[in-house]
Short mmCIF file of N, CA and C and ligand atoms in Angstrom, two decimals:
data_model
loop_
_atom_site.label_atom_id
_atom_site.label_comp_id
_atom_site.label_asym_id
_atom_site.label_seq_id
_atom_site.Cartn_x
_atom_site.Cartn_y
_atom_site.Cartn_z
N UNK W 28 32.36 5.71 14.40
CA UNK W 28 30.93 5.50 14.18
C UNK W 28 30.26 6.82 13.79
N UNK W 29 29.35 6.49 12.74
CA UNK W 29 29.19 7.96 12.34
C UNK W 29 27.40 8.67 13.12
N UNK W 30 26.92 9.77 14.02
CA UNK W 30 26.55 10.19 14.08
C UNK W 30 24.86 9.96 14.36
N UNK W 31 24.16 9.41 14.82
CA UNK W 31 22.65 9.16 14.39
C UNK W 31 22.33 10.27 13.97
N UNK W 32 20.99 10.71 12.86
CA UNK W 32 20.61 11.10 12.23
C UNK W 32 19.19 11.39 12.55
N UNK W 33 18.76 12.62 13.04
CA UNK W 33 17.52 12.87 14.28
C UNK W 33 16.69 13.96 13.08
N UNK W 34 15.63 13.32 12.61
CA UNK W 34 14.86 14.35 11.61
C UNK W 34 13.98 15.55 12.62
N UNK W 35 14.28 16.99 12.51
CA UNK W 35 13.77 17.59 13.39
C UNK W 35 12.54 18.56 12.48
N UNK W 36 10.91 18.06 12.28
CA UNK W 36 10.40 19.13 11.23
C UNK W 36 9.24 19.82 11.83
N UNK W 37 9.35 20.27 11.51
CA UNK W 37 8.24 22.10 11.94
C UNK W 37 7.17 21.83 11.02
N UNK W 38 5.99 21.98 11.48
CA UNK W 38 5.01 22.23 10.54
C UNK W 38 4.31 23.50 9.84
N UNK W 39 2.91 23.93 9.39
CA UNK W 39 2.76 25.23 9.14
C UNK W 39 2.51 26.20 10.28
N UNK W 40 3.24 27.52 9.46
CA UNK W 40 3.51 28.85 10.52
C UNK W 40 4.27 29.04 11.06
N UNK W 41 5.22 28.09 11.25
CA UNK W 41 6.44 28.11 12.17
C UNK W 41 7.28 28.72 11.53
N UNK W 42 7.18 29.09 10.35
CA UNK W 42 8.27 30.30 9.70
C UNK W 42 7.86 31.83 9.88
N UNK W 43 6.97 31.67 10.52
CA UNK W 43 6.31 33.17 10.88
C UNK W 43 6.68 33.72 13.13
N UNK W 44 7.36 32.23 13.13
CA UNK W 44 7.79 32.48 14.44
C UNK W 44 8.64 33.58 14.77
N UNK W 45 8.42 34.90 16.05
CA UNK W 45 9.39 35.83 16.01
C UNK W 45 8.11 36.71 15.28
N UNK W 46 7.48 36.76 14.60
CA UNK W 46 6.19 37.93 14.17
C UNK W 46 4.93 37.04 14.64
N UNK W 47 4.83 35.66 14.58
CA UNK W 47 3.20 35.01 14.98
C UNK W 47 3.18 35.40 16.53
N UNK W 48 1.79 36.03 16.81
CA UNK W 48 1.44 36.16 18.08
C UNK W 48 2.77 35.37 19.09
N UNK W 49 3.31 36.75 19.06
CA UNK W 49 4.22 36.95 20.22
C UNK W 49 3.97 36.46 21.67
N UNK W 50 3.17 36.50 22.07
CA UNK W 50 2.65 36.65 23.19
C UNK W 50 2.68 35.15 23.81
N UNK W 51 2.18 34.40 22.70
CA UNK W 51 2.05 33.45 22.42
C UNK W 51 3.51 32.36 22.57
N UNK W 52 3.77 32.71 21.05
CA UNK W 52 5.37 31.59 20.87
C UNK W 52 6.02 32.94 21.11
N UNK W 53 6.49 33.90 21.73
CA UNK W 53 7.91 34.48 21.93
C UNK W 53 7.90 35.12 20.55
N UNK W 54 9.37 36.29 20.63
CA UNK W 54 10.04 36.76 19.97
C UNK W 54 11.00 36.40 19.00
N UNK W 55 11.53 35.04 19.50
CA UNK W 55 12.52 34.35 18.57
C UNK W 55 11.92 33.96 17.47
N UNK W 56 13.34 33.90 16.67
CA UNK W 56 12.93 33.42 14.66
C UNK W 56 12.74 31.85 15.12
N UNK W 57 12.23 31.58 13.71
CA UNK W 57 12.73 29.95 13.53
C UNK W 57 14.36 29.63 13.47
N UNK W 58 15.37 30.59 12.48
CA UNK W 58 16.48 30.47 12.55
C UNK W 58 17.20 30.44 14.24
N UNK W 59 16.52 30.74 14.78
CA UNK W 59 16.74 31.02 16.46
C UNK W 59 17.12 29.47 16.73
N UNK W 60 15.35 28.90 16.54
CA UNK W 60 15.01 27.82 16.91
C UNK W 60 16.05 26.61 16.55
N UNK W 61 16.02 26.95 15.09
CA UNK W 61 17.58 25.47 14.79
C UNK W 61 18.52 26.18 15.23
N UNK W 62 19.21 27.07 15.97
CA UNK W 62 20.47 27.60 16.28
C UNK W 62 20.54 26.66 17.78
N UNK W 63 19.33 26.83 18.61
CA UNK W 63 19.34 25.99 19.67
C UNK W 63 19.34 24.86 19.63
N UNK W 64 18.56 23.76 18.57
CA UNK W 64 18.43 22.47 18.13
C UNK W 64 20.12 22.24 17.79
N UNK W 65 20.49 22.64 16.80
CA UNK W 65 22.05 22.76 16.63
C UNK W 65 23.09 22.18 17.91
N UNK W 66 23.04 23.45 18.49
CA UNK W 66 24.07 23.38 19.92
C UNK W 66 23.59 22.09 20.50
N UNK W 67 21.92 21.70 20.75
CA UNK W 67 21.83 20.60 21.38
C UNK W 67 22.38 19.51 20.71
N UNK W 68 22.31 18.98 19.43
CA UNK W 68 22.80 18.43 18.85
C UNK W 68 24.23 17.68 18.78
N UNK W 69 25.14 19.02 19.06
CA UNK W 69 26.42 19.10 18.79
C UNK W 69 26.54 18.18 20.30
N UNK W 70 25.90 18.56 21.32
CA UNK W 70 26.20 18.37 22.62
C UNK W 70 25.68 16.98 23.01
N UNK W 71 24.93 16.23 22.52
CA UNK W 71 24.13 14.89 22.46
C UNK W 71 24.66 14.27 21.15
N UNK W 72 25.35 14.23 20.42
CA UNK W 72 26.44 13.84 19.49
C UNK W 72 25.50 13.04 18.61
N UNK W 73 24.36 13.50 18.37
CA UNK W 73 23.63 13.63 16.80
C UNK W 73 23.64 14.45 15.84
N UNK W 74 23.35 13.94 14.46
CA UNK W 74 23.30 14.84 13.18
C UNK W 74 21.83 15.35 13.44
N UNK W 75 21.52 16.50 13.20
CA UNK W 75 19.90 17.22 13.10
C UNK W 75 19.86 17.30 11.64
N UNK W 76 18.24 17.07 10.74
CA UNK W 76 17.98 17.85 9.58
C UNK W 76 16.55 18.31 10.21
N UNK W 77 17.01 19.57 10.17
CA UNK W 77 16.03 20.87 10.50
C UNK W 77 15.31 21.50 9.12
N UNK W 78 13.98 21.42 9.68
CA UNK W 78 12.92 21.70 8.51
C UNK W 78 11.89 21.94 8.79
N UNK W 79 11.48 23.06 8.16
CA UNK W 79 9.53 23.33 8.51
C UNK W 79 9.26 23.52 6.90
N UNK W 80 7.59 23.43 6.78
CA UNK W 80 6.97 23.29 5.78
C UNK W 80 6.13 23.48 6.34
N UNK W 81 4.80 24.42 5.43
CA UNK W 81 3.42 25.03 5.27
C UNK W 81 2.63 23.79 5.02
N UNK W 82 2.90 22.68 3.93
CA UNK W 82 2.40 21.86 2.91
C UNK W 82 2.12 20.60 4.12
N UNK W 83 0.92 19.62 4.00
CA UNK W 83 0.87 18.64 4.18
C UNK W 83 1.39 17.55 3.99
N UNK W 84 1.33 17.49 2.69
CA UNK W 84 1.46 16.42 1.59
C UNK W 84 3.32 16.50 1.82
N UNK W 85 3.96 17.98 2.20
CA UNK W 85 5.64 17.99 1.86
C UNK W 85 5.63 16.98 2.83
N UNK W 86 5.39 17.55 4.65
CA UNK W 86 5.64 17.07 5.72
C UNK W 86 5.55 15.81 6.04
N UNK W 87 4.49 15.17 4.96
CA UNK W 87 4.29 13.55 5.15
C UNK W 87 5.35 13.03 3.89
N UNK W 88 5.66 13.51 3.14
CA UNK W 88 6.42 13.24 2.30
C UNK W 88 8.04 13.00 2.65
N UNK W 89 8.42 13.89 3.43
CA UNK W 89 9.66 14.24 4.59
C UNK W 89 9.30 13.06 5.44
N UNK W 90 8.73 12.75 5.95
CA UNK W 90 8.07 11.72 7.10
C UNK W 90 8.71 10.38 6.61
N UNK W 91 7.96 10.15 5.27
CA UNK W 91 8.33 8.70 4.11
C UNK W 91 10.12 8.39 4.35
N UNK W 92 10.51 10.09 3.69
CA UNK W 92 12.05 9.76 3.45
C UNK W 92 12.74 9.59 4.64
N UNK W 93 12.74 9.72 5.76
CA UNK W 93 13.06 8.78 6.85
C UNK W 93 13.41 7.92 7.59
N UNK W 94 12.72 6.90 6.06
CA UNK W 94 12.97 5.42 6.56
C UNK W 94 13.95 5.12 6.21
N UNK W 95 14.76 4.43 6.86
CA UNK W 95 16.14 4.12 6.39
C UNK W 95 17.04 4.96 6.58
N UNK W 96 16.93 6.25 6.39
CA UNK W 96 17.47 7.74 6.43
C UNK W 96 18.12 8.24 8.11
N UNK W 97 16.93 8.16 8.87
CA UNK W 97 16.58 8.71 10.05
C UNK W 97 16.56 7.45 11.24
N UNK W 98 16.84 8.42 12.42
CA UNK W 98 17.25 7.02 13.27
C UNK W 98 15.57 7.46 14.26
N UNK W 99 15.26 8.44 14.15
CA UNK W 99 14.09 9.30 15.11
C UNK W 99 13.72 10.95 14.24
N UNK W 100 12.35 11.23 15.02
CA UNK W 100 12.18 12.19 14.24
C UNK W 100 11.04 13.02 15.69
N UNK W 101 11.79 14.44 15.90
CA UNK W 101 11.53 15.32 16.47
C UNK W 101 10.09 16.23 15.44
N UNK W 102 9.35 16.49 16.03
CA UNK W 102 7.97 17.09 15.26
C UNK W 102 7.31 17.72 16.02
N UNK W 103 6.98 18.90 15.76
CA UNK W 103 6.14 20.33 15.71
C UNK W 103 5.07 20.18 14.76
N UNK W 104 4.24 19.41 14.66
CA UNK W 104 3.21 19.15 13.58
C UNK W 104 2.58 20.62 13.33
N UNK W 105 2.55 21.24 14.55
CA UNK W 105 1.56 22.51 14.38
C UNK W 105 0.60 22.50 14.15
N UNK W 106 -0.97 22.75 13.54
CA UNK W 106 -1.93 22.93 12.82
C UNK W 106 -2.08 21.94 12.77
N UNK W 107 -1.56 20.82 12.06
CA UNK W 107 -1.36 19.58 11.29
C UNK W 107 -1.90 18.80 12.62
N UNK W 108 -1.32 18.99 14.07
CA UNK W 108 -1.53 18.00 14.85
C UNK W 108 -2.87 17.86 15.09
N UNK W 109 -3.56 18.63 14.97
CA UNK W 109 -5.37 18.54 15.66
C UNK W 109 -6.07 18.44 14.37
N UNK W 110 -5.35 17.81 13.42
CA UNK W 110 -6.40 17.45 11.83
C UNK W 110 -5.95 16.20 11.17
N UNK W 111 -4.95 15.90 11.24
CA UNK W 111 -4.10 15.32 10.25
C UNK W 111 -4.13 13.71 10.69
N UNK W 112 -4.95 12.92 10.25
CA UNK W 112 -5.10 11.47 10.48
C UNK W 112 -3.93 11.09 9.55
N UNK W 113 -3.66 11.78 8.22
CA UNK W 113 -2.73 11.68 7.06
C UNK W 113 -1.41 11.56 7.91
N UNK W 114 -1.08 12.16 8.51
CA UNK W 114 0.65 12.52 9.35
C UNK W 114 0.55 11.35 10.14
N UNK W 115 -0.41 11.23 11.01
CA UNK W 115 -0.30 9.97 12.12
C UNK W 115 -0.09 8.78 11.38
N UNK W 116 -0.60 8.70 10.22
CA UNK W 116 -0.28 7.67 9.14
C UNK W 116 0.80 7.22 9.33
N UNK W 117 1.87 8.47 8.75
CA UNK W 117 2.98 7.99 8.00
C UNK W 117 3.94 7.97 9.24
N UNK W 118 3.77 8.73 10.22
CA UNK W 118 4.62 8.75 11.50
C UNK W 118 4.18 7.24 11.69
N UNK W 119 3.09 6.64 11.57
CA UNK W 119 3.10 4.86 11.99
C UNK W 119 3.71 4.54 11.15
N UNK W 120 3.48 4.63 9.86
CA UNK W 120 4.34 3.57 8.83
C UNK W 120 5.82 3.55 8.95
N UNK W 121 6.54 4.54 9.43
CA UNK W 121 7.90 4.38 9.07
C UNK W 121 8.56 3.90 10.87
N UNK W 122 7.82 3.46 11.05
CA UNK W 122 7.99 2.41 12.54
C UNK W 122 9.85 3.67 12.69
N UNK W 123 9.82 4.56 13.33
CA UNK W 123 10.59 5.13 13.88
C UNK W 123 10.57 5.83 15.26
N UNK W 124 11.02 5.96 15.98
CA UNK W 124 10.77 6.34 17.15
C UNK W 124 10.20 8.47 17.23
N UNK W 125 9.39 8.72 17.72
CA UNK W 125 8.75 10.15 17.52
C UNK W 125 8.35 10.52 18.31
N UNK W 126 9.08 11.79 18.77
CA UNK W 126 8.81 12.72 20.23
C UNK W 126 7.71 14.34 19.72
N UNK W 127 6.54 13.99 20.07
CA UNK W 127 5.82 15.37 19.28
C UNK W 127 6.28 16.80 20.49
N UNK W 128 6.56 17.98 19.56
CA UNK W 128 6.76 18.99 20.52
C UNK W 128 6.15 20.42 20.17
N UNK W 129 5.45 21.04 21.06
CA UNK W 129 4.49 21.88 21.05
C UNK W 129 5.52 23.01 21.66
N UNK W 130 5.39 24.21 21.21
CA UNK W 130 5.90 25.28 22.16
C UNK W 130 4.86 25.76 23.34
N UNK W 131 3.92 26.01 22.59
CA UNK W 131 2.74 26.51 24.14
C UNK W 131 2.26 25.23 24.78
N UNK W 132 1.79 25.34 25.68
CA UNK W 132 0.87 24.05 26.39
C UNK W 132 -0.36 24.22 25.65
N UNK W 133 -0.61 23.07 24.73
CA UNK W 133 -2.03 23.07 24.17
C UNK W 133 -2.77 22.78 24.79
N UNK W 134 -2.60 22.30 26.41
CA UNK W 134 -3.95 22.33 27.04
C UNK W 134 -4.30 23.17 27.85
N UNK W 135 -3.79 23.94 27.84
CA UNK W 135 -4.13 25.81 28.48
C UNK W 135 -4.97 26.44 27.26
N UNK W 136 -5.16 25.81 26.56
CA UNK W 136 -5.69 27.07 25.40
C UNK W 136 -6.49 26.29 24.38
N UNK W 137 -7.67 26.73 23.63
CA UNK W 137 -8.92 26.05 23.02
C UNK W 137 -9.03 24.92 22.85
N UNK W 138 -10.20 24.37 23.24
CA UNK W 138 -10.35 23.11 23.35
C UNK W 138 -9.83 21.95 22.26
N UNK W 139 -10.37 22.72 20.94
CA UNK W 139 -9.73 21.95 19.88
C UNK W 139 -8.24 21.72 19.54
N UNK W 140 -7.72 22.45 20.28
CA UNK W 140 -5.84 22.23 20.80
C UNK W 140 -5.55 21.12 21.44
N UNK W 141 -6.39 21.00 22.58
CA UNK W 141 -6.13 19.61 23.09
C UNK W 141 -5.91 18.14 22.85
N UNK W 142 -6.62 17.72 21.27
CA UNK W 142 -6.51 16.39 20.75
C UNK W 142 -5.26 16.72 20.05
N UNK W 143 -4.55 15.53 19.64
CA UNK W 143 -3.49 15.34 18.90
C UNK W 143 -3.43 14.49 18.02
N UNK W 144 -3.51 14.14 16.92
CA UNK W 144 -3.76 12.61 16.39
C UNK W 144 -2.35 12.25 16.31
N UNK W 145 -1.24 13.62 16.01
CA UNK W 145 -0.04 12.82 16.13
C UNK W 145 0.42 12.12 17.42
N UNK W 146 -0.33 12.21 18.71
CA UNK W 146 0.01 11.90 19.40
C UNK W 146 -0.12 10.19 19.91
N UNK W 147 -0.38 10.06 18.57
CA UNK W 147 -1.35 8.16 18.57
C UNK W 147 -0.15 7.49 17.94
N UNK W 148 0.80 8.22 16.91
CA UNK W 148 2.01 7.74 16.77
C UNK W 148 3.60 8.49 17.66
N UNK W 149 3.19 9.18 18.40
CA UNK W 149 4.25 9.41 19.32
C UNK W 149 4.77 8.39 20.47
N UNK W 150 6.03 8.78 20.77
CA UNK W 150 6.46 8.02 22.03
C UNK W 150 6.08 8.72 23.46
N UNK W 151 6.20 10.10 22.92
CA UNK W 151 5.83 11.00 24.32
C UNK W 151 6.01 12.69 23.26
N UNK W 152 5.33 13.47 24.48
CA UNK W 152 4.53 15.16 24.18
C UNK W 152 5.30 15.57 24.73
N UNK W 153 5.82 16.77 24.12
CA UNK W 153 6.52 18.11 25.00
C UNK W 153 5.69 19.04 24.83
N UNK W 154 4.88 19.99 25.69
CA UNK W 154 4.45 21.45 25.72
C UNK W 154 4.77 22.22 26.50
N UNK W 155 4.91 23.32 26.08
CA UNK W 155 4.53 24.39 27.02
C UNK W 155 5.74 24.82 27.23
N UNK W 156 6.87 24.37 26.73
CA UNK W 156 8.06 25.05 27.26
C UNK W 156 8.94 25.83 26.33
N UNK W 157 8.28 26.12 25.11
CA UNK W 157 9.23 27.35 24.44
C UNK W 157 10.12 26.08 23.27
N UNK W 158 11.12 27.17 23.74
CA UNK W 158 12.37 26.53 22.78
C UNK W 158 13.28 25.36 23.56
N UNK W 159 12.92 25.45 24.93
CA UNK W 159 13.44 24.33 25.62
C UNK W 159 12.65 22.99 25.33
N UNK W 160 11.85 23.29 25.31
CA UNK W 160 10.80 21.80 25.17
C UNK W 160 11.46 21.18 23.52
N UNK W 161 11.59 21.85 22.27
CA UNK W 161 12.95 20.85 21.47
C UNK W 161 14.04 20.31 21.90
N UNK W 162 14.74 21.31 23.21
CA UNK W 162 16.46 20.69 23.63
C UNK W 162 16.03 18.98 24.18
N UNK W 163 14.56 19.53 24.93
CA UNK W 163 14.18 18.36 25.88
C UNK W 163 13.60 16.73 24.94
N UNK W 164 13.08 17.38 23.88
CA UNK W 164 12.57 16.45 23.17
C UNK W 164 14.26 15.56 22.62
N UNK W 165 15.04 16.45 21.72
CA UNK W 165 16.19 15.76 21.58
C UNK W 165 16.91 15.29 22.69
N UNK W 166 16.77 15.54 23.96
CA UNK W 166 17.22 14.79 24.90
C UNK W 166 16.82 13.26 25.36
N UNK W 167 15.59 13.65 24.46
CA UNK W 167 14.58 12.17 24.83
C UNK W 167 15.02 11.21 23.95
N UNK W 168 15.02 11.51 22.55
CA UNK W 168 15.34 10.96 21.47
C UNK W 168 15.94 10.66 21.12
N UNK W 169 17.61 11.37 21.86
CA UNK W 169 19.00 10.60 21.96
C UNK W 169 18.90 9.53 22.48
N UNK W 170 18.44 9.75 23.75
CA UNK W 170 18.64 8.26 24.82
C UNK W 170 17.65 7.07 24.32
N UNK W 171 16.63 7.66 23.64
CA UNK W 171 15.78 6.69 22.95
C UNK W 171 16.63 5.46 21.96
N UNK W 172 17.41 5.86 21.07
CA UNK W 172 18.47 6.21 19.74
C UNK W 172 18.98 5.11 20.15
N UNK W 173 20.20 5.48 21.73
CA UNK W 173 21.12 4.67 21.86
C UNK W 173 21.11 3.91 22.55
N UNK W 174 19.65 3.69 23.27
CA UNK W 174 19.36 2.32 24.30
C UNK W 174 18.80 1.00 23.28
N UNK W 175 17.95 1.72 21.98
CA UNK W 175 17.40 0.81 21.24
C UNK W 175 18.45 0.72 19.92
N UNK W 176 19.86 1.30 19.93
CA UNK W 176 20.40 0.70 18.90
C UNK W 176 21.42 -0.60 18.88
C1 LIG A 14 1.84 24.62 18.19
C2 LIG A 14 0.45 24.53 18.81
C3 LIG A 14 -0.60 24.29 17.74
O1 LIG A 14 -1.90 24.21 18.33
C4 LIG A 14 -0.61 25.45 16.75
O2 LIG A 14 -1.52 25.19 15.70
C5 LIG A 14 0.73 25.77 16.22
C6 LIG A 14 1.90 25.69 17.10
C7 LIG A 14 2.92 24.98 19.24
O3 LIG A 14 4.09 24.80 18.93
O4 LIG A 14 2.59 25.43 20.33
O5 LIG A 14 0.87 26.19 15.08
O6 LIG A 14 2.19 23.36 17.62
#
């Protein structure tokens, strides 16, 4: 049997991870970040496609190709999450299962952090935990995967 297929995408800035306010998200790269997604991967016996994008229009576009494609989809909306009625869209349309994951706790920090619209098409939120809060999200999303396949 071949593999489920777990779309994992980053939104804007997340390629600036490892130089964006440190303090903030940590020292690690993004390449860091899929190095850990990876190993989890390997270890929860899913395929990952690891991806960030600046662009709106890419990320909902990535979202579309999915269907059929993707068994679940891991998301870092970033920016995108506290604006983007457009993303919550397409995360509804492609009726797939979706774990949103934040590295900081957005509710420790400005108010306008706190709403999510992706969170209206999520199954469940990870914050606040770094680079663990992805292992945890793909932990969710496996068992999600193989109870509902
Ligand atoms: C973020 C939190 C967002 O509020 C912010 O715009 C980001 C990163 C996080 O991973 O903590 O770019 O999604």
């Amino acid at each position: 049997m071949t593999a489920p297929l777990i779309a994992v995408f980053n939104g804007p800035n997340l390629n600036l991870l490892g130089l964006r306010e440190p303090e903030i998200y940590g020292i690690q790269t993004l390449d860091d970040l899929e190095a850990v997604c990876v190993e989890a991967a390997e270890r929860l016996g899913i395929a990952i496609d690891f991806r960030q994008t600046n662009s709106e229009g890419e990320l909902i576009s990535w979202v579309h190709e999915c269907r059929g494609r993707a068994a679940g989809i891991v998301i870092n909306p970033a920016g995108y999450s506290h604006t983007s009625i457009a993303l919550m869209d397409a995360l509804a349309a492609v009726d797939l299962p979706v774990v949103e994951v934040h590295l900081s706790n957005i509710h420790q920090r400005e108010t306008f952090r706190h709403h999510s619209y992706v969170s209206v098409a999520a199954r469940g939120v990870i914050c606040g935990f770094g680079f663990t809060g992805y292992r945890l999200a793909l932990d969710a999303i496996a068992e999600i995967v193989e109870q509902e396949s």
